[in-house]
């Protein structure tokens, strides 16, 4: 297990301390005029990027904070946002 | 409820010299073969609260200020307040009489649900590093400092209270259900340094020496 993640409170920690929270899909769509299809798309469909994607993680064994970070899914490594 | 009895989840297999009743707990104040320079003490009877609020910095529980930055701790008049994250802090009453918990939804009493231990002595960081990947000897950190992460694979809150070379100390809380295995793991790791239990009296003396 090579994955380490950088918690904004505790710093860089072993990946086993974290819980994956899914892809970052942006803010929840506005409920007004939202169709079931659009809601289904937002909730269930993922982009599954082969490369760098922005994700939600929770430091469940530490401070409990939810945060977003970028991970290269091909290498399973946390990366800088610009790389 | 006068005959209510509260039990610590921790039992050290060492001979007890003195106990005293406190708030329905039987507290060990002294063990027969205590060491002066390296010891572990069961503090599970000491009151602990969790404080959770969106505007945590505006709260001043019993006139104690909550630190601003996550990871920071404040030790004052026998009370240790640890900032866990943006919305949570923990309030540990280490010595003295028990404070009444404020009647506010932000406060939760966690005393009965958690284990509370303290380890004091020069070899304490060496014992700790056998059980955790957390870096208690990081020269860039100042004490007191809160660490949140696995210790013996159990999610814990740990506070490095004093990082002096002479008598550093680590306080540790985790879920009560892990108590037996946590104590067994610490005693096993501390065997090579002859880690021994001590009573509340030794702990009180140590806390007094810090302030």
Coordinates of C-alpha atoms in Angstrom, one line a residue:
Chain A
X1 CA 0.0 0.0 0.0
X2 CA 1.9 3.1 -1.2
X3 CA -1.0 5.6 -0.9
X4 CA -0.4 8.4 1.6
X5 CA -2.8 11.3 1.9
X6 CA -2.3 14.8 3.2
X7 CA -5.0 15.6 5.8
X8 CA -5.4 19.4 6.2
X9 CA -5.3 19.0 10.0
X10 CA -3.0 16.1 10.7
X11 CA -0.6 16.3 7.7
X12 CA 0.6 13.3 5.6
X13 CA -0.7 10.0 6.8
X14 CA -1.0 6.4 5.8
X15 CA -3.9 5.7 3.3
X16 CA -5.4 3.1 5.6
X17 CA -6.4 5.9 8.0
X18 CA -8.8 7.4 5.4
X19 CA -12.2 6.6 4.0
X20 CA -12.8 7.2 0.3
X21 CA -15.8 9.5 -0.3
X22 CA -16.1 9.4 -4.1
X23 CA -15.2 11.7 -6.9
X24 CA -15.7 15.4 -6.4
X25 CA -18.7 16.2 -8.6
X26 CA -19.0 19.8 -7.6
X27 CA -22.0 21.3 -5.8
X28 CA -25.3 19.6 -5.5
X29 CA -27.6 20.6 -8.4
X30 CA -30.3 23.1 -7.7
X31 CA -33.5 21.2 -6.8
X32 CA -35.7 23.6 -8.7
X33 CA -36.6 22.0 -12.1
X34 CA -34.3 19.1 -11.4
X35 CA -35.4 16.0 -13.4
X36 CA -35.0 12.5 -12.0
X37 CA -32.6 11.7 -14.8
X38 CA -30.4 14.6 -13.9
X39 CA -30.4 13.7 -10.2
X40 CA -29.6 10.1 -11.1
X41 CA -26.8 11.3 -13.2
X42 CA -25.4 13.4 -10.3
X43 CA -25.8 10.7 -7.6
X44 CA -24.9 7.5 -9.4
X45 CA -22.7 8.2 -12.5
X46 CA -19.0 8.6 -12.2
X47 CA -16.3 9.7 -14.6
X48 CA -13.8 7.1 -13.5
X49 CA -10.9 9.0 -14.8
X50 CA -7.8 7.0 -15.7
X51 CA -5.4 9.6 -14.5
X52 CA -5.7 12.5 -12.1
X53 CA -9.1 13.1 -10.5
X54 CA -10.3 15.2 -7.6
X55 CA -11.8 13.1 -4.8
X56 CA -13.4 13.4 -1.3
X57 CA -11.6 11.6 1.6
X58 CA -12.4 11.4 5.3
X59 CA -9.7 11.1 7.9
X60 CA -11.7 8.5 9.8
X61 CA -9.0 7.2 12.1
X62 CA -7.8 10.7 12.9
X63 CA -9.4 14.1 13.1
X64 CA -12.6 13.1 11.2
X65 CA -12.3 15.9 8.7
X66 CA -13.7 15.6 5.1
X67 CA -11.5 17.2 2.5
X68 CA -10.8 17.0 -1.3
X69 CA -7.5 16.1 -2.8
X70 CA -6.1 14.9 -6.2
X71 CA -5.1 11.3 -6.9
X72 CA -3.5 9.7 -9.9
X73 CA -5.7 6.6 -10.3
X74 CA -3.1 4.9 -12.5
X75 CA -0.4 5.1 -9.9
X76 CA -2.6 5.3 -6.8
X77 CA -0.6 8.3 -5.5
X78 CA -1.7 11.7 -4.2
X79 CA -0.6 14.5 -6.6
X80 CA -0.5 18.2 -6.7
X81 CA -3.6 19.8 -8.4
X82 CA -1.6 21.2 -11.3
X83 CA 0.4 18.1 -12.2
Chain B
X1 CA -28.3 6.0 43.2
X2 CA -26.1 6.1 46.3
X3 CA -24.9 2.5 45.8
X4 CA -24.0 3.1 42.1
X5 CA -20.6 1.6 41.2
X6 CA -18.5 2.7 38.3
X7 CA -15.7 0.5 37.1
X8 CA -12.6 1.3 35.2
X9 CA -12.0 -0.8 32.1
X10 CA -8.3 -1.1 33.1
X11 CA -6.8 -3.6 35.5
X12 CA -3.0 -3.7 36.0
X13 CA -1.7 -7.0 37.3
X14 CA 0.3 -5.3 40.1
X15 CA -0.3 -5.1 43.8
X16 CA -2.3 -2.0 45.0
X17 CA -1.2 -0.1 48.0
X18 CA -3.9 2.5 48.4
X19 CA -7.3 3.2 46.9
X20 CA -9.9 5.9 47.6
X21 CA -13.5 6.3 46.5
X22 CA -14.2 9.2 44.1
X23 CA -17.6 9.9 42.4
X24 CA -18.6 6.2 42.6
X25 CA -15.2 5.0 41.3
X26 CA -12.6 3.2 43.2
X27 CA -9.4 5.0 42.3
X28 CA -6.0 3.6 42.8
X29 CA -3.9 6.3 44.4
X30 CA -0.7 4.2 44.8
X31 CA 0.7 0.9 43.8
X32 CA 3.2 -1.1 45.9
X33 CA 6.1 -1.1 43.5
X34 CA 5.9 2.2 41.7
X35 CA 8.7 3.6 39.7
X36 CA 9.6 7.3 39.8
X37 CA 11.0 7.6 36.3
X38 CA 8.7 5.6 34.0
X39 CA 5.0 4.8 34.7
X40 CA 1.5 4.4 33.3
X41 CA -1.6 5.5 35.1
X42 CA -5.3 4.7 34.6
X43 CA -7.3 7.9 34.5
X44 CA -10.5 6.5 33.2
X45 CA -12.4 8.0 36.1
X46 CA -11.4 11.5 35.2
X47 CA -14.3 13.5 33.5
X48 CA -14.1 14.0 29.8
X49 CA -16.3 15.9 27.5
X50 CA -16.6 16.3 23.8
X51 CA -17.6 19.8 22.6
X52 CA -19.1 20.2 19.2
X53 CA -20.3 23.5 17.7
X54 CA -20.1 25.4 14.4
X55 CA -18.8 28.5 16.2
X56 CA -16.4 26.7 18.6
X57 CA -14.1 29.6 19.1
X58 CA -17.1 31.6 20.6
X59 CA -17.6 29.0 23.3
X60 CA -15.8 29.4 26.6
X61 CA -16.7 26.4 28.7
X62 CA -16.4 27.3 32.4
X63 CA -14.3 30.3 31.4
X64 CA -11.6 28.0 29.8
X65 CA -10.7 29.2 26.3
X66 CA -10.7 26.7 23.4
X67 CA -7.5 26.8 21.2
X68 CA -8.0 28.3 17.8
X69 CA -6.0 25.9 15.6
X70 CA -6.7 22.1 15.2
X71 CA -4.0 20.2 17.0
X72 CA -3.4 22.9 19.6
X73 CA -4.0 22.2 23.3
X74 CA -4.2 24.3 26.4
X75 CA -3.4 23.1 29.9
X76 CA -4.8 25.3 32.6
X77 CA -5.7 24.7 36.3
X78 CA -5.7 20.9 35.8
X79 CA -7.9 21.0 32.7
X80 CA -6.6 20.1 29.2
X81 CA -8.6 21.4 26.2
X82 CA -7.7 20.0 22.8
X83 CA -8.8 21.4 19.5
X84 CA -9.6 18.4 17.3
X85 CA -10.9 20.0 14.1
X86 CA -13.0 23.0 12.9
X87 CA -16.0 22.1 14.9
X88 CA -14.8 19.8 17.7
X89 CA -12.7 20.0 20.9
X90 CA -12.2 17.7 23.8
X91 CA -12.2 18.8 27.5
X92 CA -10.3 16.6 29.9
X93 CA -10.3 17.3 33.7
X94 CA -7.0 15.9 34.8
X95 CA -7.0 16.8 38.5
X96 CA -9.2 18.4 41.1
X97 CA -12.9 18.2 41.7
X98 CA -15.4 17.3 39.0
X99 CA -17.0 20.2 37.1
X100 CA -20.7 20.1 36.3
X101 CA -21.1 19.8 32.6
X102 CA -22.9 22.9 31.1
X103 CA -26.5 22.3 30.1
X104 CA -25.8 22.9 26.4
X105 CA -26.3 20.7 23.3
X106 CA -22.7 21.3 22.3
X107 CA -21.4 19.2 25.3
X108 CA -21.3 15.4 25.4
X109 CA -19.9 13.5 28.4
X110 CA -17.6 10.8 27.0
X111 CA -16.2 9.6 30.4
X112 CA -18.0 6.2 30.5
X113 CA -17.4 5.4 26.8
X114 CA -13.7 5.9 26.7
X115 CA -10.4 4.6 28.1
X116 CA -8.0 7.3 29.5
X117 CA -4.4 6.5 30.2
X118 CA -1.3 8.6 30.9
X119 CA 2.3 7.5 30.3
X120 CA 5.1 9.5 31.9
X121 CA 8.9 9.0 31.7
X122 CA 11.9 9.5 29.6
X123 CA 11.4 6.3 27.6
X124 CA 7.7 7.1 26.9
X125 CA 8.3 8.2 23.3
X126 CA 10.3 5.0 22.7
X127 CA 7.4 2.9 24.0
X128 CA 5.0 4.9 21.8
X129 CA 7.0 4.5 18.7
X130 CA 6.8 0.7 19.0
X131 CA 3.0 1.0 18.7
X132 CA 2.4 3.9 16.4
X133 CA 3.7 5.5 13.3
X134 CA 2.9 8.9 14.7
X135 CA 6.1 11.0 15.3
X136 CA 6.1 12.1 18.9
X137 CA 9.7 13.1 18.7
X138 CA 9.2 15.6 15.8
X139 CA 11.5 18.5 16.7
X140 CA 9.1 21.0 14.9
X141 CA 6.2 20.3 17.2
X142 CA 5.7 22.1 20.5
X143 CA 3.9 20.7 23.5
X144 CA 1.1 20.3 24.5
X145 CA 0.1 18.9 21.1
X146 CA -2.8 16.8 20.0
X147 CA -2.2 13.7 17.8
X148 CA -5.2 11.9 16.3
X149 CA -4.5 8.6 14.7
X150 CA -3.9 4.9 15.2
X151 CA -2.0 3.7 18.3
X152 CA -1.7 -0.1 18.4
X153 CA -4.0 0.0 15.3
X154 CA -6.8 1.7 17.4
X155 CA -8.0 5.2 16.5
X156 CA -6.9 7.4 19.5
X157 CA -6.6 10.9 20.7
X158 CA -3.2 11.4 22.2
X159 CA -1.7 14.5 23.7
X160 CA 2.0 15.0 24.1
X161 CA 1.8 17.1 27.2
X162 CA 5.4 17.7 27.9
X163 CA 8.2 16.9 25.5
X164 CA 11.1 17.8 27.8
X165 CA 13.9 15.3 27.9
X166 CA 13.4 14.8 31.6
X167 CA 9.8 13.6 32.0
X168 CA 7.8 13.6 28.8
X169 CA 4.2 12.5 29.1
X170 CA 1.6 11.3 26.7
X171 CA -2.1 11.1 27.5
X172 CA -4.2 8.8 25.5
X173 CA -8.0 8.1 25.0
X174 CA -9.7 5.6 22.8
X175 CA -13.0 3.6 22.9
X176 CA -13.5 1.8 26.2
X177 CA -13.9 -1.6 24.4
X178 CA -10.3 -1.6 23.4
X179 CA -9.0 -1.1 27.0
X180 CA -7.9 -4.6 27.8
X181 CA -5.9 -5.0 24.6
X182 CA -4.6 -1.5 24.6
X183 CA -3.1 -1.9 28.1
X184 CA -1.7 -5.3 27.2
X185 CA 0.0 -3.9 24.1
X186 CA 1.5 -0.9 26.0
X187 CA 2.7 -3.1 28.9
X188 CA 4.3 -5.5 26.4
X189 CA 6.0 -2.7 24.6
X190 CA 7.1 -1.1 27.8
X191 CA 8.5 -4.4 29.3
X192 CA 12.0 -3.8 28.0
X193 CA 12.0 -0.4 29.8
X194 CA 10.4 -1.8 33.0
X195 CA 7.2 0.2 32.6
X196 CA 5.1 0.0 35.8
X197 CA 1.7 1.4 36.8
X198 CA 1.4 4.3 39.2
X199 CA -1.6 5.7 41.1
X200 CA -3.4 9.0 40.7
X201 CA -1.1 10.6 43.4
X202 CA 2.0 10.3 41.2
X203 CA 0.0 11.7 38.3
X204 CA -1.2 14.7 40.3
X205 CA 2.3 15.5 41.3
X206 CA 3.4 15.4 37.7
X207 CA 0.6 17.7 36.5
X208 CA 1.5 20.1 39.3
X209 CA 5.1 20.1 38.2
X210 CA 4.0 21.3 34.7
X211 CA 2.2 24.4 35.8

